[in-house]
Coordinates of C-alpha atoms and ligand atoms in Angstrom, one line a residue:
M1 CA 30.3 62.6 128.6
K2 CA 33.4 64.7 128.8
N3 CA 36.3 62.3 128.8
K4 CA 38.2 62.6 125.6
T5 CA 40.5 59.6 126.3
S6 CA 40.8 56.9 128.9
I7 CA 43.5 57.4 131.5
Q8 CA 45.1 54.2 130.2
G9 CA 45.7 55.8 126.8
S10 CA 44.2 55.0 123.4
W11 CA 44.9 52.8 120.4
A12 CA 47.2 54.3 117.8
S13 CA 44.6 53.8 115.0
R14 CA 41.3 52.2 114.1
W15 CA 43.2 49.3 112.6
I16 CA 45.0 48.6 115.9
F17 CA 41.7 48.5 117.7
I18 CA 40.4 46.0 115.1
L19 CA 43.5 43.8 115.4
A20 CA 43.6 44.0 119.2
A21 CA 39.9 43.0 119.5
T22 CA 40.4 40.3 116.8
G23 CA 43.3 39.1 118.9
S24 CA 41.0 38.8 121.9
A25 CA 38.3 37.1 119.8
V26 CA 40.5 34.7 117.9
G27 CA 41.7 32.1 120.4
L28 CA 41.3 28.6 121.6
G29 CA 37.6 29.0 120.8
N30 CA 38.4 29.3 117.1
I31 CA 41.2 26.8 116.6
W32 CA 40.5 24.2 119.2
K33 CA 36.8 24.4 120.1
F34 CA 35.1 25.4 116.8
P35 CA 36.5 22.5 114.7
Y36 CA 35.7 19.9 117.3
I37 CA 32.1 21.2 117.9
T38 CA 31.6 21.4 114.2
G39 CA 32.8 17.8 114.0
E40 CA 30.6 16.6 116.8
N41 CA 27.5 18.4 115.4
G42 CA 27.7 17.1 111.9
G43 CA 29.5 19.9 109.9
G44 CA 27.8 22.1 107.3
A45 CA 24.4 22.9 108.7
F46 CA 26.0 23.7 112.1
V47 CA 28.4 26.1 110.4
L48 CA 25.5 27.9 108.7
V49 CA 23.6 28.4 112.0
Y50 CA 26.8 29.6 113.6
L51 CA 27.2 32.2 110.9
A52 CA 23.6 33.4 111.4
C53 CA 24.2 33.7 115.2
I54 CA 27.4 35.8 114.7
L55 CA 25.6 38.1 112.4
L56 CA 22.2 38.5 114.2
V57 CA 23.2 38.3 117.8
G58 CA 27.0 38.6 118.2
I59 CA 27.7 41.6 116.1
P60 CA 24.8 43.8 117.5
I61 CA 25.9 43.0 121.1
M62 CA 29.5 43.7 120.3
M63 CA 28.4 47.1 118.9
A64 CA 26.7 47.8 122.3
E65 CA 29.8 46.8 124.2
V66 CA 32.1 49.1 122.2
F67 CA 29.8 52.1 122.3
I68 CA 29.3 51.8 126.1
G69 CA 33.1 51.6 126.6
R70 CA 33.9 54.4 124.2
R71 CA 31.2 56.7 125.5
A72 CA 32.5 56.6 129.1
R73 CA 36.2 55.8 128.4
K74 CA 36.4 53.9 131.6
N75 CA 36.6 50.3 132.9
P76 CA 33.4 48.2 132.5
I77 CA 31.9 48.9 135.9
D78 CA 32.4 52.7 135.8
A79 CA 31.4 52.8 132.1
L80 CA 28.1 51.1 132.7
E81 CA 27.4 53.4 135.7
D82 CA 28.3 56.5 133.8
V83 CA 26.3 55.6 130.7
A84 CA 23.3 54.6 133.0
E85 CA 23.5 57.9 134.8
E86 CA 23.5 59.9 131.6
S87 CA 20.3 58.3 130.6
E88 CA 18.9 58.6 134.2
G89 CA 19.1 54.8 134.8
S90 CA 20.1 53.1 137.9
K91 CA 23.8 52.8 138.8
S92 CA 23.2 49.1 139.7
W93 CA 23.8 48.4 136.0
G94 CA 27.5 48.5 136.9
L95 CA 27.0 45.1 138.5
I96 CA 27.0 43.6 135.0
G97 CA 30.6 44.8 134.7
L98 CA 31.4 43.2 138.1
M99 CA 30.0 39.9 136.9
G100 CA 32.0 40.3 133.6
M101 CA 35.3 40.8 135.5
L102 CA 34.6 37.8 137.6
S103 CA 34.0 35.8 134.4
G104 CA 37.3 37.0 133.0
I105 CA 39.2 35.9 136.1
L106 CA 37.5 32.5 136.1
I107 CA 38.0 31.9 132.4
F108 CA 41.6 32.9 132.6
S109 CA 42.3 30.3 135.3
F110 CA 41.4 27.3 133.0
Y111 CA 42.3 29.0 129.8
S112 CA 45.9 29.4 130.9
V113 CA 46.0 25.7 131.8
V114 CA 45.0 24.9 128.2
G115 CA 47.5 27.5 127.1
G116 CA 50.1 25.5 129.1
W117 CA 49.1 22.3 127.2
V118 CA 49.7 24.1 124.0
L119 CA 53.2 25.2 125.1
H120 CA 53.9 21.6 126.0
Y121 CA 52.8 20.4 122.6
I122 CA 55.1 23.0 120.9
K123 CA 58.0 21.3 122.8
V124 CA 56.7 17.8 122.0
M125 CA 56.5 18.6 118.3
L126 CA 59.9 20.3 118.3
T127 CA 61.6 17.2 119.8
G128 CA 59.8 14.9 117.5
E129 CA 58.6 12.7 120.4
M130 CA 55.3 12.0 118.6
S131 CA 56.5 11.1 115.1
G132 CA 55.0 7.9 114.0
I133 CA 53.0 7.5 117.2
S134 CA 49.7 5.4 117.2
S135 CA 46.4 6.9 118.3
D136 CA 46.4 4.8 121.5
D137 CA 49.9 6.0 122.5
A138 CA 49.0 9.6 121.7
G139 CA 45.9 9.3 123.9
A140 CA 48.0 7.8 126.6
A141 CA 50.6 10.6 126.3
F142 CA 47.9 13.3 126.7
G143 CA 46.5 11.4 129.7
A144 CA 49.9 11.2 131.2
L145 CA 50.4 15.0 130.8
L146 CA 47.1 15.7 132.5
A147 CA 48.1 13.4 135.4
D148 CA 51.4 15.2 135.9
P149 CA 50.7 18.3 138.0
S150 CA 54.3 19.5 138.2
T151 CA 54.8 19.6 134.4
L152 CA 51.4 21.3 134.0
L153 CA 52.3 23.8 136.7
G154 CA 55.5 24.8 134.9
W155 CA 53.7 25.4 131.6
H156 CA 50.8 27.2 133.3
T157 CA 53.2 29.4 135.2
L158 CA 55.1 30.3 132.0
F159 CA 51.9 31.1 130.1
S160 CA 50.6 33.2 133.0
I161 CA 53.9 35.2 133.2
M162 CA 53.7 35.8 129.4
C163 CA 50.2 37.3 129.8
I164 CA 51.0 39.3 132.9
A165 CA 54.1 40.8 131.3
V166 CA 52.2 42.1 128.3
V167 CA 49.3 43.6 130.3
A168 CA 51.6 45.2 132.9
A169 CA 53.4 47.1 130.1
G170 CA 50.2 49.0 129.3
I171 CA 47.9 49.6 126.4
N172 CA 50.4 50.9 123.9
K173 CA 53.7 49.4 125.0
G174 CA 52.2 46.1 125.9
I175 CA 48.9 45.1 124.2
E176 CA 49.4 47.2 121.1
T177 CA 53.0 46.0 120.5
A178 CA 52.0 42.4 121.1
T179 CA 49.1 42.9 118.6
R180 CA 51.3 44.4 115.9
I181 CA 53.7 41.4 116.0
M182 CA 51.4 38.5 116.8
M183 CA 48.4 39.2 114.6
P184 CA 50.3 39.3 111.3
A185 CA 52.2 36.2 112.5
L186 CA 48.9 34.5 113.2
F187 CA 47.5 35.2 109.8
I188 CA 50.7 34.1 108.0
L189 CA 50.9 30.8 110.0
L190 CA 47.2 30.1 109.2
I191 CA 47.7 30.6 105.5
I192 CA 50.8 28.4 105.5
L193 CA 48.8 25.7 107.3
L194 CA 45.9 26.0 104.9
G195 CA 48.3 25.6 102.0
Y196 CA 49.7 22.5 103.6
A197 CA 46.2 21.1 104.2
M198 CA 45.5 21.6 100.5
T199 CA 48.3 19.3 99.6
T200 CA 47.1 16.4 101.8
G201 CA 44.5 14.9 99.4
G202 CA 41.8 15.3 102.0
F203 CA 40.9 18.9 101.2
A204 CA 37.8 18.2 99.1
Q205 CA 36.5 16.0 101.8
G206 CA 37.3 18.6 104.5
W207 CA 35.6 21.3 102.4
N208 CA 32.4 19.3 101.9
F209 CA 32.3 18.4 105.5
M210 CA 32.2 22.0 106.5
F211 CA 30.1 23.5 103.7
E212 CA 27.6 20.9 102.6
F213 CA 24.5 22.1 104.3
D214 CA 22.7 18.9 105.1
F215 CA 19.8 20.1 107.3
S216 CA 18.8 16.6 108.2
K217 CA 21.9 16.5 110.4
L218 CA 21.0 19.7 112.3
T219 CA 19.5 19.1 115.8
W220 CA 18.0 21.7 118.0
G221 CA 20.8 21.0 120.5
A222 CA 23.4 21.8 117.9
A223 CA 21.8 25.2 117.1
L224 CA 22.0 26.0 120.8
V225 CA 25.7 25.1 120.9
A226 CA 26.2 27.4 117.9
L227 CA 24.6 30.3 119.6
G228 CA 26.5 29.7 122.9
H229 CA 29.8 29.5 121.0
S230 CA 29.2 32.6 119.0
F231 CA 29.4 34.4 122.3
F232 CA 32.5 32.8 123.6
T233 CA 34.4 33.3 120.3
L234 CA 33.6 37.0 120.0
S235 CA 34.7 37.5 123.7
L236 CA 31.3 39.0 124.5
G237 CA 29.4 39.3 127.8
M238 CA 32.3 40.0 130.1
G239 CA 33.4 43.5 129.5
T240 CA 36.6 42.7 127.5
I241 CA 35.3 44.4 124.4
M242 CA 33.9 47.2 126.5
A243 CA 37.4 47.8 128.0
Y244 CA 39.1 47.6 124.6
G245 CA 36.4 49.9 123.2
S246 CA 37.2 52.5 125.8
Y247 CA 40.6 53.0 124.1
M248 CA 39.1 53.5 120.7
T249 CA 39.2 56.9 119.0
K250 CA 36.0 58.9 118.5
D251 CA 36.2 59.3 114.7
A252 CA 36.1 55.6 113.9
S253 CA 32.7 54.1 112.9
I254 CA 31.7 51.5 115.4
G255 CA 29.4 49.6 113.0
K256 CA 32.1 49.1 110.3
T257 CA 34.8 48.3 112.9
V258 CA 32.8 45.7 114.6
L259 CA 31.8 44.1 111.3
A260 CA 35.5 43.8 110.5
I261 CA 36.2 42.1 113.8
G262 CA 33.3 39.7 113.4
A263 CA 34.4 38.9 109.9
L264 CA 38.0 38.3 110.8
D265 CA 37.1 36.1 113.7
T266 CA 34.7 34.0 111.6
L267 CA 37.3 33.7 108.8
V268 CA 39.9 32.4 111.2
A269 CA 37.5 29.8 112.6
L270 CA 36.5 28.7 109.1
V271 CA 40.1 28.6 107.8
A272 CA 41.2 26.7 111.0
G273 CA 38.5 24.1 110.2
L274 CA 39.7 23.9 106.6
A275 CA 43.3 23.5 107.7
I276 CA 42.4 20.8 110.3
F277 CA 39.8 18.6 108.7
P278 CA 41.8 17.7 105.5
I279 CA 44.6 16.5 107.8
I280 CA 42.2 14.5 109.8
F281 CA 40.5 12.9 106.8
S282 CA 43.6 12.2 104.8
N283 CA 44.9 10.2 107.7
G284 CA 41.6 8.3 108.0
M285 CA 40.7 9.7 111.4
D286 CA 37.4 10.6 113.0
P287 CA 36.3 14.3 112.7
A288 CA 34.0 13.9 115.7
A289 CA 36.8 13.0 118.2
G290 CA 35.8 15.9 120.5
P291 CA 38.2 17.9 122.6
G292 CA 41.0 15.4 121.9
L293 CA 40.9 16.4 118.2
M294 CA 43.7 18.8 118.6
F295 CA 45.8 17.2 121.3
I296 CA 45.5 13.5 120.2
S297 CA 44.3 13.2 116.6
L298 CA 46.3 16.0 115.1
P299 CA 49.7 15.0 116.6
V300 CA 49.1 11.4 115.3
A301 CA 48.3 12.8 111.8
F302 CA 51.3 15.1 111.8
G303 CA 53.4 12.2 113.0
Q304 CA 52.5 10.3 109.8
M305 CA 52.9 13.0 107.2
P306 CA 55.8 14.4 105.1
F307 CA 57.2 17.5 106.9
G308 CA 54.7 16.7 109.6
Q309 CA 57.1 17.7 112.4
L310 CA 57.7 21.2 110.9
F311 CA 54.0 21.8 110.3
G312 CA 53.1 20.4 113.7
V313 CA 55.4 22.9 115.4
L314 CA 54.0 25.8 113.3
F315 CA 50.4 24.6 114.1
F316 CA 51.0 24.7 117.9
V317 CA 52.8 28.0 117.7
L318 CA 49.7 29.4 115.9
V319 CA 47.4 28.1 118.6
G320 CA 49.8 29.5 121.3
V321 CA 49.8 32.9 119.8
A322 CA 46.0 32.9 119.4
A323 CA 45.6 31.8 123.0
W324 CA 48.1 34.4 124.3
T325 CA 46.4 37.4 122.7
S326 CA 43.0 36.2 124.0
A327 CA 44.3 35.6 127.5
I328 CA 45.7 39.1 127.9
S329 CA 42.3 40.5 127.1
L330 CA 40.8 38.5 129.9
L331 CA 42.9 40.4 132.4
E332 CA 42.5 43.9 131.0
P333 CA 39.0 44.9 132.3
T334 CA 39.9 44.1 135.9
V335 CA 43.3 45.7 135.6
A336 CA 41.7 48.9 134.2
F337 CA 39.2 48.8 137.1
L338 CA 41.9 48.4 139.8
V339 CA 43.9 51.3 138.3
E340 CA 41.0 53.7 137.8
R341 CA 39.1 53.0 141.1
F342 CA 41.9 52.4 143.5
N343 CA 44.7 54.5 141.9
L344 CA 47.0 51.5 141.8
K345 CA 50.0 51.5 139.5
R346 CA 49.3 49.3 136.5
I347 CA 52.2 47.0 137.3
T348 CA 50.9 46.5 140.9
A349 CA 47.4 45.8 139.7
T350 CA 48.5 43.4 137.0
V351 CA 50.9 41.4 139.2
G352 CA 48.3 41.3 142.0
L353 CA 45.6 40.0 139.7
G354 CA 48.1 37.7 138.0
I355 CA 48.9 36.0 141.3
V356 CA 45.2 35.4 142.0
V357 CA 44.4 33.9 138.6
W358 CA 47.6 31.9 138.6
G359 CA 46.5 30.4 142.0
L360 CA 43.0 29.6 140.7
G361 CA 44.7 28.0 137.7
I362 CA 46.5 25.6 140.1
A363 CA 43.1 24.3 141.3
C364 CA 42.2 23.8 137.6
L365 CA 45.3 21.9 136.7
G366 CA 44.9 19.8 139.8
S367 CA 41.5 18.7 138.6
F368 CA 43.1 15.9 136.7
S369 CA 45.3 14.7 139.6
F370 CA 45.5 15.8 143.2
M371 CA 42.2 17.6 143.2
S372 CA 40.2 15.1 141.1
D373 CA 37.9 14.3 144.0
V374 CA 36.9 17.9 144.5
T375 CA 33.7 18.4 142.5
F376 CA 31.0 21.0 142.1
F377 CA 27.7 19.6 140.9
G378 CA 29.5 16.5 139.7
K379 CA 32.1 18.3 137.7
N380 CA 35.8 18.8 138.5
T381 CA 37.0 22.4 139.0
F382 CA 38.3 22.8 135.5
D383 CA 35.0 21.5 133.9
F384 CA 32.9 23.4 136.4
L385 CA 34.6 26.8 135.7
D386 CA 34.4 26.2 131.9
Y387 CA 30.7 25.3 132.3
I388 CA 29.5 28.2 134.5
T389 CA 31.4 30.8 132.6
A390 CA 30.7 29.8 129.0
N391 CA 27.2 28.5 129.5
I392 CA 25.8 30.8 132.2
M393 CA 27.9 33.9 133.0
L394 CA 28.7 35.1 129.5
P395 CA 25.2 34.5 128.1
L396 CA 23.7 36.3 131.2
G397 CA 26.2 39.1 130.7
G398 CA 25.1 39.3 127.1
I399 CA 21.4 39.5 127.9
F400 CA 21.9 42.3 130.4
I401 CA 24.2 44.3 128.1
A402 CA 21.5 44.0 125.3
L403 CA 18.7 45.0 127.6
F404 CA 20.7 47.9 129.0
A405 CA 21.6 49.2 125.6
G406 CA 18.0 48.7 124.2
W407 CA 15.9 49.8 127.2
V408 CA 17.9 52.0 129.4
V409 CA 20.2 54.0 127.2
K410 CA 18.3 56.8 125.5
N411 CA 18.1 56.4 121.7
K412 CA 19.6 59.8 121.1
F413 CA 22.8 58.9 122.9
A414 CA 23.1 55.5 121.3
Q415 CA 22.5 57.1 117.9
E416 CA 25.1 59.7 118.5
E417 CA 27.7 57.2 119.6
L418 CA 27.0 54.6 116.9
N419 CA 26.6 57.4 114.3
M420 CA 23.7 55.5 112.8
S421 CA 20.2 56.4 111.9
G422 CA 17.2 55.2 109.9
V423 CA 16.6 51.5 109.2
L424 CA 20.0 50.4 110.4
F425 CA 19.6 52.0 113.8
S426 CA 16.1 50.5 114.1
L427 CA 17.4 47.0 113.3
W428 CA 20.1 47.3 115.9
N429 CA 17.7 48.7 118.4
L430 CA 15.3 45.9 117.8
S431 CA 18.0 43.4 118.2
M432 CA 19.0 44.9 121.6
K433 CA 15.4 45.1 122.8
F434 CA 14.1 41.7 121.6
T435 CA 16.1 39.5 119.3
A436 CA 19.4 39.2 121.1
P437 CA 18.0 38.8 124.7
I438 CA 15.3 36.4 123.6
A439 CA 17.7 34.3 121.6
V440 CA 20.2 34.2 124.4
A441 CA 17.5 33.4 127.0
V442 CA 16.3 30.5 124.9
V443 CA 19.9 29.1 124.7
L444 CA 20.4 29.6 128.4
Y445 CA 17.1 27.8 129.2
F446 CA 17.9 24.8 127.1
L447 CA 21.5 24.6 128.1
L448 CA 20.4 24.4 131.7
N449 CA 17.5 22.1 131.0
P450 CA 18.8 19.7 128.3
M451 CA 16.0 18.0 126.3
S452 CA 17.5 14.6 126.0
Ligands
PFF501 N1 37.3 34.6 122.3 C1 38.3 33.7 123.0 C2 38.3 32.5 122.2 O1 37.6 32.3 121.2 O2 39.2 31.6 122.5 C3 37.9 33.4 124.4 C4 37.6 34.7 125.2 C5 38.6 35.6 125.3 C6 36.4 34.8 125.8 C7 38.3 36.8 126.0 C8 36.1 36.0 126.5 C9 37.1 37.0 126.6 F1 36.8 38.0 127.2

């Protein structure tokens, strides 16, 4: 492979790559989804299984994505084709990249709608509309937001423009600058909120809820949710990490870098749980409230607490920043592809793609109002897109990436790029050939054929 750098440029340092990839990984999955699925699945034992999934399946697949991207220094489709060709494999492996880009487009369309909800809640917290509100009224307020397409459209449009602007500005001026500002802000906000949670009196209960490993509570279904989520949270299976990896410098060690990203992502999810559950417990609320945990239970809790309004604003700003840095990474693989294959200017490619995803987002936000009777397999557009991407397309992408790295790429190339040998390389190779694909295939099978 002769390319020294991607035509899009490269990250200024190994740390910038770590922070940009962590920005992609840390998102609504960590702060919204992880706490509520932990709540729904009984806490501690679920957390332990989730950690095992990150380490045994997520990290090895992430290493494969980074090495494929960095070896070819191209967008996911071309990278897979080039790496396949080098090992005398079929160019059809590029199709995994195509499916990945499609997943990114579909995820963006509902992700930016939720991003819009978050922006709305920043406003609601700022104006103090929810202080002292009851649970019923908070539930009704969230329901009213979902039923109001014009408000949703405004926020969805603003969130989409924020993402398009960053991606259009390019790797260094756009994504890198955003990363340099937003990631430290995210970590600081999270620590402030953790400190606040510690003062609420519910901290011990929150801690025990997350770290008391009571295996009697663990169900087979919960283990499957943990594996599925480890994929979504690390942004795997859709080429994002491959595209970001193509901008990584050659001297950085892939193994150590990926471990740092996995550790930071996990830390943020755990700290988010430790910030949220004490607030929930100290206000006598239910940790298993599901998706409404963040948009209904938390505003009620903040509305009853000293300085609740201030910390409520900070909390939703934190979620907004996390969602923003993830959403930009959903666009990058396709933008890189359009620029590299069709010689489009970056701004043209980003705005063109942006209009498509924004339009798809309208179908998602309409799922709760004017398009509520449009269903696919009994689900509205929003739920359907969430379901097929997270439960089918990302795991499938993950299986194929693992199989490709394990069976198609010649060991000498993988060893060279990963700069690994001996037992460590054999473990990684074993994971690519067997552990990761089999684990993901089992999840996929049971998600599609629920046992109960
Ligand atoms: N990892 C993000 C989260 O946890 O919210 C979601 C995501 C972003 C998935 C980017 C996939 C992706 F390519």
